[in-house]
């Protein structure tokens, strides 16, 4: 780029080349290099014309390059280069006047020895010749000019690129393995026709290569980098809340307790709004999320907390008593934040290409609600970056504080993590929803920064209110029947006492009516289809025509006074001791039952077994006892005779002698 022009500078104007032959403060005279004519133009107009291309001469280009290199040096190196240039300029001036240069080399060496560690006369001579040939640029260390470096052979670069591409999905190794494979590839392809550099040079080549250098790093990071699209990243914008929503699932690094007490890793599914960074719904499951669970997540996003079915708030108060009772927190304070969470209707949802996201159940649920689906590119997390980064924020702000957090990898996992105190699935769900309503929705988000004041960020709730002030619009939320219609379905049977579901019994005042109608008109079989919420065990709903009949769970010990304390005391017992007692009891019960069993065809063995295992001296039941009395091996005497023949008790009299003898 030319900063200052003068006589002799060339330019291209309307596809014709010109050279400046004269210039003053107002006009510039140009002469055509292709035709015999001149042109006079206004100087200010010439430099502003868009169709004029200026051509820099070699001197200006070299000067600009030298200036950029000198500006890139650190302060110490720049000070040394300037000192060399100052002393060598004196030597060059003396040489131009006809004096020999060797006379001044000693003075330069003495002066530069104060700034550099080692300086010899040969160094001064070499620096002087470079200064005369290249100017100040010749005094710069060659490492800053990429001198002395060997250019990478194209064939070696192609082999490194091949190794980097093939190693994307392979396990990581060391750099020495990469070098061995590089040599083998070059020998197989080119034989002796290629000169393989030294070991150190190959190490530098691998370290500078964009893909081969990742072969000894994290395999997950290498796969993530390979999945990035080759095009430039775009921006996922949204003009209003709900216009662009993203949904995704991930396994969190914390176990949850199932209904039978076993532990299993939980899976988190989140619906994330792009415009105001609100989380519309978040659900945890202890097993892999299926299409019915995904529809349930969508139902929670479409139905505000206050419009959810009966039992939702009661179940939440039950579970939240764990963290509210300890710190004397009023339940209404938590409900206040739940009710303040904005309702946003998702118009367009971006999902990945998972099987559940392409399932018919989820697709039909979105069609019923009038929601458009966009499927991201295969294995391209950059198509839904907001929800992906949201998982990291949830891990940092919520998951890592839970009991049993495993750290994310084996090398970050502790040995003494108290997994026995892991939360139940219902507890984890309600705690997650409270955390989203209280912390996530009221925490400033970096993506909601003011362009004019980047240091000020808004919270999702504040951003939603700002959108509503500028673009007010109303979204009618789902009602009770719509919410229940999105819940998972299951076939059950109406019993005389109610419905069995998930080891619980549910009853309703309309049980007799539904049994008489056959719950669908199928007569005596009395089948039914129920809808259930995995995180609301207090109610199920029976499909009966166009309505959903609620069935409530039969009251349990938690509904009784001090019921919660009883269960806490039951869980506080020594688990190891309790397990040992159960195992011993099971073993003894099995032995007791097996003692009464005789294998068919082996009835004669009963007498033999009874003789071997006869431990009942008070009841003479068994052949072995009779045989033992008829043919005793030895005849006891003294106290043993009295004890045995008296049925275990001696025939005591008032004779003191007998008493003394016995005692």
XYZ file of C-alpha atoms in Angstrom, residues 219-448:
230
model
C -9.591 -37.600 20.986
C -12.834 -35.813 21.798
C -11.355 -32.411 20.918
C -9.969 -33.842 17.682
C -13.383 -35.191 16.669
C -15.061 -31.918 17.586
C -12.625 -29.952 15.426
C -13.160 -32.342 12.529
C -16.927 -31.849 12.727
C -16.664 -28.092 12.271
C -17.980 -26.959 8.894
C -15.505 -25.572 6.403
C -17.513 -22.412 5.868
C -17.392 -19.361 8.094
C -19.659 -19.502 11.134
C -22.882 -17.541 10.975
C -24.951 -15.955 13.718
C -28.151 -17.519 15.042
C -30.280 -14.447 15.475
C -33.843 -14.077 16.687
C -36.068 -11.030 16.417
C -38.459 -11.996 19.206
C -38.823 -14.584 21.956
C -39.771 -18.009 20.651
C -38.809 -17.380 17.037
C -35.766 -19.654 17.335
C -35.567 -22.334 20.046
C -33.044 -25.158 20.429
C -33.459 -28.513 22.172
C -30.865 -31.123 23.093
C -30.088 -33.867 25.640
C -26.906 -34.807 27.480
C -25.862 -37.143 30.268
C -24.899 -35.216 33.400
C -22.116 -36.349 35.710
C -24.230 -37.133 38.747
C -26.132 -40.308 39.699
C -29.795 -40.372 40.648
C -31.701 -42.902 42.729
C -34.366 -44.996 41.012
C -37.611 -46.247 42.543
C -35.954 -49.460 43.722
C -33.033 -47.611 45.320
C -30.456 -48.361 42.614
C -28.235 -45.598 41.236
C -28.139 -44.594 37.593
C -26.716 -41.615 35.730
C -29.264 -38.949 34.903
C -29.891 -37.494 31.448
C -30.839 -33.831 31.070
C -33.035 -32.428 28.279
C -33.285 -28.658 27.849
C -35.339 -26.346 25.611
C -33.409 -23.089 25.198
C -34.634 -19.806 23.686
C -32.065 -17.887 21.617
C -33.425 -14.343 21.852
C -33.485 -13.937 25.649
C -31.510 -17.071 26.703
C -34.428 -18.399 28.764
C -34.735 -22.100 29.522
C -38.316 -22.975 28.643
C -38.168 -26.436 30.194
C -35.615 -28.774 31.715
C -36.266 -32.426 32.541
C -34.015 -35.157 33.951
C -34.459 -38.854 33.318
C -32.529 -41.744 34.842
C -32.527 -43.728 31.605
C -32.093 -42.801 27.971
C -34.671 -40.220 26.934
C -37.258 -41.630 24.524
C -39.729 -39.912 22.220
C -42.492 -39.915 24.864
C -40.166 -38.165 27.336
C -39.293 -35.599 24.668
C -42.985 -34.895 24.142
C -43.318 -34.482 27.905
C -40.527 -31.895 27.883
C -42.365 -30.013 25.149
C -45.563 -30.152 27.238
C -43.762 -28.518 30.164
C -42.491 -25.763 27.880
C -45.988 -25.111 26.526
C -47.732 -25.082 29.920
C -46.772 -22.582 32.657
C -46.228 -23.808 36.183
C -49.493 -22.388 37.502
C -51.568 -24.155 34.798
C -50.145 -27.628 35.256
C -52.375 -30.502 36.440
C -53.355 -31.124 40.070
C -50.617 -32.585 42.182
C -47.758 -30.696 40.506
C -47.484 -28.037 43.200
C -48.221 -30.526 45.997
C -45.479 -32.849 44.771
C -43.083 -29.940 44.476
C -43.780 -28.859 48.072
C -43.209 -32.423 49.246
C -39.856 -32.695 47.556
C -38.707 -29.118 48.194
C -39.193 -29.591 51.944
C -35.720 -31.150 51.927
C -33.961 -27.832 51.174
C -36.595 -25.413 52.469
C -37.146 -26.856 55.929
C -33.478 -26.865 56.861
C -33.055 -23.136 56.218
C -36.615 -22.113 57.155
C -37.419 -20.916 53.621
C -41.057 -20.178 52.943
C -42.401 -22.229 50.054
C -44.160 -19.153 48.698
C -40.791 -17.521 47.988
C -39.890 -20.370 45.665
C -43.329 -20.274 44.045
C -42.878 -16.555 43.398
C -39.861 -17.219 41.145
C -41.578 -20.152 39.470
C -44.562 -17.963 38.595
C -42.301 -15.120 37.393
C -40.637 -17.318 34.788
C -41.753 -15.987 31.363
C -43.949 -18.059 29.105
C -42.526 -18.286 25.583
C -44.171 -20.208 22.774
C -41.528 -21.944 20.597
C -42.284 -21.218 16.948
C -39.264 -23.029 15.476
C -37.204 -25.715 17.195
C -33.727 -26.785 16.079
C -32.814 -30.359 17.031
C -30.058 -32.810 16.216
C -30.487 -35.943 14.108
C -31.122 -38.293 17.013
C -33.656 -41.065 16.684
C -36.010 -39.559 19.259
C -35.932 -36.143 17.563
C -36.979 -37.720 14.269
C -39.585 -39.961 15.905
C -43.200 -39.823 14.837
C -44.417 -39.048 18.372
C -42.291 -35.906 18.667
C -43.031 -34.800 15.116
C -46.786 -35.181 15.597
C -46.604 -33.325 18.902
C -44.925 -30.382 17.184
C -47.502 -30.472 14.382
C -50.349 -30.385 16.891
C -48.842 -27.320 18.532
C -48.003 -25.602 15.213
C -44.223 -25.752 15.751
C -41.729 -25.996 12.886
C -38.782 -28.394 13.152
C -35.246 -27.796 11.844
C -32.747 -30.651 11.990
C -29.104 -29.657 12.393
C -26.386 -31.063 10.170
C -25.040 -34.468 11.096
C -22.652 -34.293 14.085
C -22.476 -30.512 13.882
C -22.966 -28.980 17.296
C -22.330 -25.504 15.875
C -25.831 -25.536 14.381
C -27.270 -25.254 17.918
C -24.478 -23.560 19.875
C -26.657 -21.833 22.471
C -28.043 -24.979 24.026
C -24.619 -26.650 23.829
C -22.960 -23.828 25.759
C -25.952 -23.810 28.108
C -25.065 -27.350 29.204
C -21.631 -26.129 30.302
C -23.223 -23.313 32.305
C -25.649 -25.750 33.957
C -22.760 -28.017 34.884
C -20.770 -25.156 36.411
C -23.684 -23.567 38.237
C -25.774 -26.566 39.251
C -24.529 -30.099 38.576
C -21.133 -29.840 40.244
C -22.749 -28.856 43.553
C -24.828 -32.047 43.776
C -23.953 -35.043 45.917
C -22.190 -37.751 43.952
C -20.754 -35.455 41.239
C -18.240 -37.562 39.302
C -16.164 -34.741 37.809
C -16.738 -35.449 34.127
C -13.849 -37.893 33.583
C -11.943 -40.619 35.373
C -8.943 -38.437 36.181
C -11.223 -35.831 37.823
C -13.254 -38.300 39.870
C -12.681 -38.646 43.591
C -12.509 -41.960 45.400
C -14.634 -40.966 48.393
C -17.554 -39.288 46.643
C -20.690 -39.882 48.808
C -22.883 -41.505 46.159
C -25.063 -43.100 48.853
C -26.594 -39.660 49.457
C -27.545 -39.103 45.810
C -30.899 -37.463 45.183
C -33.922 -39.365 43.998
C -35.084 -38.626 40.475
C -38.081 -36.554 41.632
C -35.868 -34.553 43.984
C -33.371 -33.857 41.210
C -36.153 -32.712 38.868
C -37.741 -30.271 41.309
C -34.349 -28.937 42.410
C -33.407 -28.340 38.761
C -36.624 -26.423 38.060
C -36.132 -24.295 41.173
C -32.551 -23.537 40.146
C -33.617 -22.526 36.633
C -36.370 -20.219 37.921
C -34.246 -18.653 40.664
C -30.648 -18.497 39.432
C -30.587 -18.999 35.668
C -33.439 -16.616 34.883
C -32.058 -13.903 37.181
C -28.345 -14.141 36.362
C -26.770 -11.704 33.839
C -25.905 -13.495 30.614
C -22.847 -12.593 28.542
C -24.844 -13.013 25.323
C -27.298 -10.305 26.424
